[in-house]
Amino acid sequence: MTETFQFNLLATDGKARRGTVSMPRGDIRTPAFMPVGTAGTVKAMYLDQVRDLGADIILGNTYHLMLRPGAERVARLGGLHELIRWPYPILTDSGGFQVMSLAGLRKLDEKGVTFKSHVDGSVHHMSPERSIEIQGLLGSDIQMQLDECVRLPAEPKDIERAMEMSFRWAARCKAAFGDQPGKAMFGIVQGGDIPALRERSADALSGLDLKGYAIGGLAVGEPQAVMLDMIDTTCPYLPVEKPRYLMGVGTPDDILKSVARGIDMFDCVMPTRSGRHGLAFTRHGRINMRNARHAEDRRPLDEQSSCPASRDYSRAYLHHLVRSNESLGGMLLTWNNLSYYQDLMAGIRQAIELGRYADFMAETKEAWARGEAEAKQAA
């Protein structure tokens, strides 16, 4: 731990990076996967479980926490860490993604975004300054700039306009953030699927000398190949000594390929949302527990796992729970999925340290392919 925000790069293997983000609330081992705790909870999980699986940091959602229970109320209750009983680092997004996902409920201009609450219809205005204020009231350790995220595909003029305004908002967010020892504000690179705009955005944000940089506006409808091309385009324009965060990504395959391109931090709702809908991530690939072939399968999801959900419950029982819409099914599969994601990140970090990341990627993908082939044969 440290009293200041620091990023130390410990090892590299090709473009893959192994490092540590040090903050007063604890160290974040990178590459890191950050479970998403949208409303102050990682759905279907106790936070003690999340920590025990290896998570060093979780996310909170500025937009949702602004609406319920309210940022000022969270502050009066001692901040988000105390409220949810998570004493470790928390990253909060800025509300920018909701600018896109709730497009039917908002108005956007240079001043910021006016939201119509999806909860009760009440109207809220979020400027860059208010976004940072809310994140400060929550007590967030890593705060994200307010940005405009454009769903792809989109017209180049719309992508450019959003990118330029996002940069202006980044400068305003930096001024509003000021000097907060031990905490950090990250900028967000935008530019859609246009390489020249990504380069301009990354270069301009680097000039603001922020503590870290995120790549936003990806995993929003574009093919994986486009996402990877934009990472390749962007990373050379970001400072080597600062952490790089790919927002909203992704599948295990996305993570493997993005780490190989120099990404340090990830978040995604996929392991939790998939678990609640009957999909398990394992060393053997994805397993749909709704499939009838599991009805009498006594094997666990992964007999080698240290996670009880993966190791101690039969596939037959998990299948029964999912098909019966029992809450326990979603809880156990979420537990399994987050365990798999954190085990994957631990394997990635070790492989980079040993200088065998390419081999680790190949072995991991081979295990997925072997599992998929066995599943097809069994079906």
XYZ file of C-alpha atoms in Angstrom:
379
model
C 0.000 0.000 0.000
C 0.997 3.612 -0.521
C -0.316 7.052 0.333
C -0.164 8.067 -3.318
C -1.421 6.572 -6.574
C 1.403 4.696 -8.297
C 1.699 2.310 -11.232
C 4.748 0.079 -11.362
C 5.459 -1.984 -14.457
C 7.040 -5.221 -13.229
C 7.434 -7.327 -16.368
C 6.649 -7.382 -20.071
C 6.314 -10.172 -22.606
C 5.927 -8.721 -26.070
C 3.303 -6.030 -25.592
C 1.735 -7.821 -22.614
C 2.384 -6.026 -19.316
C 2.469 -7.192 -15.701
C 2.240 -4.436 -13.117
C 0.804 -3.152 -9.865
C -1.398 -0.147 -9.205
C -0.717 0.938 -5.620
C -3.255 3.036 -3.705
C -3.985 3.768 -0.027
C -6.788 1.162 0.003
C -4.633 -1.572 -1.481
C -2.703 -2.851 -4.472
C -4.296 -3.834 -7.770
C -2.425 -6.598 -9.572
C -2.488 -6.071 -13.319
C -3.685 -7.314 -15.719
C -6.800 -7.078 -13.559
C -10.433 -7.992 -14.023
C -12.780 -5.750 -12.050
C -16.181 -7.282 -11.153
C -19.051 -4.894 -11.815
C -21.002 -3.745 -8.751
C -23.429 -1.419 -10.515
C -25.646 -0.414 -7.585
C -23.212 -1.139 -4.777
C -23.474 -4.916 -5.147
C -21.899 -7.527 -7.380
C -25.139 -9.262 -8.254
C -25.758 -12.655 -6.594
C -22.508 -12.462 -4.602
C -21.328 -11.557 -1.108
C -18.435 -9.139 -1.407
C -16.400 -11.349 0.936
C -16.692 -14.040 -1.742
C -15.630 -11.594 -4.454
C -12.539 -10.692 -2.466
C -11.702 -14.318 -1.685
C -11.780 -15.126 -5.416
C -8.926 -12.675 -5.964
C -10.562 -9.366 -6.891
C -8.478 -6.351 -5.850
C -11.005 -3.754 -7.048
C -14.683 -3.543 -8.013
C -16.773 -1.040 -9.985
C -19.653 1.184 -8.996
C -21.985 2.986 -11.395
C -22.263 6.748 -10.989
C -25.594 7.062 -12.805
C -27.376 4.312 -10.880
C -25.961 5.296 -7.483
C -26.898 8.927 -8.188
C -30.524 7.815 -8.535
C -30.549 5.252 -5.725
C -29.693 5.737 -2.901
C -28.272 9.123 -3.956
C -24.668 10.369 -3.788
C -25.310 12.790 -0.927
C -26.971 10.040 1.095
C -24.054 7.666 0.464
C -21.687 10.397 1.687
C -23.739 10.902 4.859
C -23.557 7.153 5.464
C -19.775 7.215 5.361
C -19.127 6.648 1.662
C -19.585 3.680 -0.630
C -16.769 1.614 0.889
C -18.320 1.717 4.347
C -21.887 1.305 3.104
C -21.188 -1.883 1.157
C -18.418 -3.214 3.436
C -15.690 -3.218 0.795
C -12.539 -1.530 2.201
C -10.517 -2.015 -0.991
C -10.262 0.138 -4.144
C -13.401 1.085 -6.056
C -13.530 2.503 -9.580
C -16.632 4.410 -10.609
C -17.642 5.021 -14.182
C -18.808 8.510 -15.020
C -22.324 7.950 -16.323
C -21.081 8.345 -19.880
C -22.141 4.870 -20.991
C -25.720 5.693 -19.980
C -25.529 8.650 -22.370
C -25.560 5.973 -25.054
C -27.592 3.154 -23.533
C -30.386 5.463 -22.319
C -30.413 7.619 -25.432
C -34.196 7.778 -25.371
C -34.157 9.322 -21.910
C -31.573 12.089 -22.248
C -30.574 15.350 -23.887
C -26.972 16.168 -24.610
C -25.142 19.473 -25.111
C -21.797 21.078 -24.333
C -22.803 21.687 -20.721
C -23.429 18.011 -20.046
C -26.250 15.491 -20.088
C -29.813 15.850 -18.850
C -31.185 12.454 -17.839
C -34.743 11.407 -17.310
C -34.586 8.744 -14.603
C -35.555 5.264 -15.739
C -36.733 4.682 -12.154
C -39.275 7.431 -11.547
C -39.041 9.869 -14.454
C -37.326 12.590 -12.406
C -34.944 14.867 -14.319
C -31.238 15.108 -13.458
C -28.452 17.134 -15.057
C -24.941 15.734 -15.084
C -22.156 18.043 -16.166
C -18.506 16.947 -16.155
C -18.129 18.803 -12.869
C -21.201 17.143 -11.329
C -19.996 13.699 -12.445
C -16.719 14.221 -10.571
C -18.592 15.664 -7.588
C -20.828 12.584 -7.392
C -17.846 10.244 -7.645
C -16.162 12.203 -4.860
C -19.245 11.934 -2.655
C -19.249 8.181 -3.231
C -15.598 8.096 -2.154
C -14.376 6.509 -5.372
C -10.651 5.741 -5.589
C -10.466 5.845 -9.405
C -12.870 8.288 -11.022
C -13.653 8.367 -14.727
C -14.178 11.468 -16.821
C -17.636 12.106 -18.248
C -17.635 11.196 -21.924
C -19.991 10.509 -24.787
C -19.923 6.923 -25.999
C -21.278 6.389 -29.528
C -22.764 3.026 -30.482
C -21.171 1.557 -33.600
C -21.639 1.679 -36.500
C -22.055 5.456 -36.635
C -21.486 8.325 -39.028
C -17.880 9.654 -38.959
C -19.090 13.194 -38.229
C -21.003 11.967 -35.168
C -18.000 9.986 -33.938
C -15.699 13.002 -34.374
C -18.100 15.370 -32.624
C -18.431 13.006 -29.638
C -14.666 12.483 -29.466
C -13.912 16.199 -29.465
C -16.533 16.991 -26.852
C -15.344 14.104 -24.687
C -11.860 15.632 -24.717
C -13.188 19.031 -23.675
C -15.120 17.332 -20.905
C -11.912 15.521 -19.828
C -10.186 18.857 -19.284
C -13.147 20.089 -17.225
C -13.177 16.862 -15.203
C -9.462 17.241 -14.469
C -10.026 20.775 -13.171
C -12.966 19.608 -11.047
C -10.991 16.644 -9.684
C -8.166 18.899 -8.551
C -5.610 17.391 -6.205
C -6.874 14.313 -4.355
C -3.879 12.523 -2.811
C -4.069 8.763 -3.160
C -6.882 8.921 -5.712
C -6.899 9.114 -9.502
C -8.930 10.362 -12.435
C -8.694 8.524 -15.751
C -9.368 9.976 -19.178
C -11.284 8.025 -21.818
C -10.102 7.685 -25.421
C -12.948 7.895 -27.919
C -13.001 7.874 -31.717
C -15.187 4.933 -32.637
C -13.763 2.714 -35.363
C -11.778 5.485 -37.075
C -8.012 5.117 -36.471
C -7.158 8.780 -37.062
C -9.710 9.880 -34.462
C -8.435 7.329 -31.934
C -4.912 8.651 -32.437
C -6.026 12.266 -32.005
C -8.002 11.455 -28.893
C -5.208 9.447 -27.235
C -2.580 12.037 -28.105
C -4.670 14.921 -26.769
C -5.575 13.103 -23.541
C -1.934 12.175 -22.958
C -1.192 15.882 -22.921
C -3.441 16.279 -19.863
C -1.014 14.108 -17.845
C -3.711 12.085 -16.084
C -3.042 9.177 -13.710
C -4.425 6.594 -16.148
C -6.195 6.171 -19.465
C -9.163 4.123 -20.602
C -10.175 3.072 -24.089
C -13.918 3.583 -24.353
C -16.522 3.215 -27.046
C -15.647 -0.393 -27.880
C -17.576 -3.627 -27.334
C -20.632 -1.612 -28.379
C -21.644 -3.594 -31.441
C -18.501 -3.778 -33.554
C -16.773 -7.084 -34.501
C -13.913 -8.241 -32.287
C -11.425 -7.615 -35.092
C -12.382 -3.928 -35.161
C -12.004 -3.661 -31.399
C -8.540 -5.212 -31.548
C -7.511 -2.927 -34.409
C -8.526 0.105 -32.347
C -6.474 -1.151 -29.388
C -3.478 -1.586 -31.699
C -4.043 1.930 -33.008
C -4.489 3.567 -29.608
C -1.914 2.025 -27.275
C 1.200 3.505 -28.957
C -0.213 6.981 -28.231
C -0.710 6.306 -24.508
C 2.068 6.787 -21.933
C 3.920 3.547 -21.205
C 4.144 4.389 -17.496
C 0.373 4.795 -16.996
C -2.262 2.028 -16.614
C -4.519 1.262 -19.591
C -8.123 0.258 -19.014
C -10.341 -1.278 -21.725
C -13.881 -0.440 -20.657
C -16.697 -2.989 -20.758
C -14.609 -5.903 -22.064
C -15.269 -8.715 -22.165
C -15.192 -12.415 -22.989
C -12.187 -14.493 -21.876
C -11.012 -14.511 -25.499
C -11.328 -10.700 -25.672
C -9.223 -10.420 -22.527
C -6.475 -12.751 -23.750
C -6.117 -10.898 -27.043
C -6.311 -7.455 -25.440
C -3.645 -8.253 -22.849
C -1.405 -9.287 -25.756
C -1.869 -5.735 -27.070
C -0.917 -3.955 -23.846
C -4.149 -3.597 -21.825
C -3.894 -3.662 -18.010
C -7.463 -3.424 -16.666
C -10.859 -4.823 -17.659
C -14.457 -4.834 -16.470
C -17.561 -6.532 -17.797
C -20.967 -7.718 -16.602
C -20.596 -10.894 -18.656
C -19.544 -13.323 -15.879
C -22.299 -12.159 -13.526
C -25.061 -11.693 -16.109
C -24.227 -14.993 -17.806
C -24.306 -16.798 -14.480
C -27.802 -15.525 -13.764
C -28.891 -16.852 -17.166
C -27.454 -20.347 -16.857
C -24.105 -19.992 -18.660
C -20.891 -21.202 -17.011
C -17.343 -20.196 -17.957
C -14.770 -22.914 -17.286
C -11.327 -24.165 -18.328
C -13.265 -26.392 -20.740
C -15.015 -23.436 -22.388
C -18.580 -22.213 -21.990
C -21.203 -24.626 -20.701
C -24.921 -23.925 -21.095
C -26.471 -25.445 -17.997
C -29.943 -25.325 -19.534
C -28.928 -28.040 -21.978
C -30.723 -31.348 -21.295
C -27.511 -33.351 -21.641
C -26.529 -32.192 -18.133
C -29.626 -33.632 -16.449
C -27.852 -36.750 -15.139
C -24.229 -35.611 -15.264
C -22.650 -36.134 -11.843
C -19.422 -34.312 -12.719
C -18.740 -30.852 -11.274
C -18.013 -27.933 -13.565
C -14.307 -28.196 -12.746
C -12.947 -30.756 -10.321
C -9.596 -28.903 -10.172
C -11.053 -25.544 -9.146
C -10.569 -24.102 -5.656
C -14.061 -22.571 -5.861
C -16.764 -24.640 -4.105
C -19.359 -23.693 -6.722
C -17.151 -25.103 -9.461
C -15.870 -28.135 -7.593
C -18.547 -29.370 -5.175
C -21.862 -29.275 -7.063
C -22.811 -31.649 -9.861
C -23.774 -30.424 -13.291
C -27.036 -32.320 -12.805
C -27.887 -30.224 -9.753
C -26.888 -26.971 -11.438
C -29.018 -27.929 -14.436
C -31.964 -28.612 -12.132
C -31.568 -25.263 -10.353
C -31.362 -23.323 -13.605
C -34.316 -25.086 -15.216
C -36.345 -24.581 -12.025
C -35.477 -20.850 -11.939
C -34.093 -21.241 -8.427
C -32.039 -18.266 -7.201
C -29.301 -20.599 -6.017
C -28.581 -21.592 -9.607
C -27.662 -18.038 -10.586
C -25.694 -17.578 -7.373
C -23.582 -20.699 -7.876
C -22.926 -20.033 -11.564
C -21.982 -16.400 -10.871
C -19.590 -17.617 -8.179
C -18.112 -20.102 -10.643
C -17.796 -17.511 -13.399
C -16.075 -14.881 -11.278
C -13.750 -17.585 -9.970
C -12.861 -18.565 -13.534
C -12.220 -14.958 -14.555
C -9.942 -14.316 -11.570
C -8.097 -17.608 -12.125
C -7.628 -16.613 -15.763
C -6.136 -13.259 -14.714
C -3.807 -14.977 -12.223
C -2.642 -17.311 -14.991
C -2.111 -14.361 -17.322
C -0.020 -12.494 -14.743
C 2.131 -15.535 -14.033
C 2.643 -16.254 -17.736
C 3.840 -12.700 -18.397
C 6.262 -12.920 -15.467
C 7.653 -16.173 -16.868
C 7.885 -14.826 -20.412
C 5.512 -17.452 -21.821
C 2.365 -15.499 -22.511
C 2.004 -16.710 -26.114
C 2.181 -20.313 -24.892
C -0.393 -19.595 -22.173
C -2.792 -18.140 -24.732
C -2.391 -21.154 -27.006
C -2.869 -23.650 -24.154
C -5.943 -21.840 -22.851
C -7.595 -21.723 -26.265
C -6.719 -25.371 -26.906
C -8.491 -26.351 -23.668
C -11.584 -24.391 -24.700
C -11.605 -26.031 -28.140
C -11.158 -29.501 -26.634
C -14.050 -28.921 -24.264
C -16.308 -27.681 -27.049
C -15.471 -30.746 -29.157
C -16.289 -33.079 -26.258
C -19.576 -31.254 -25.673
C -20.600 -31.652 -29.312
C -19.692 -35.317 -29.214
C -21.748 -35.861 -26.040
C -24.728 -34.080 -27.562
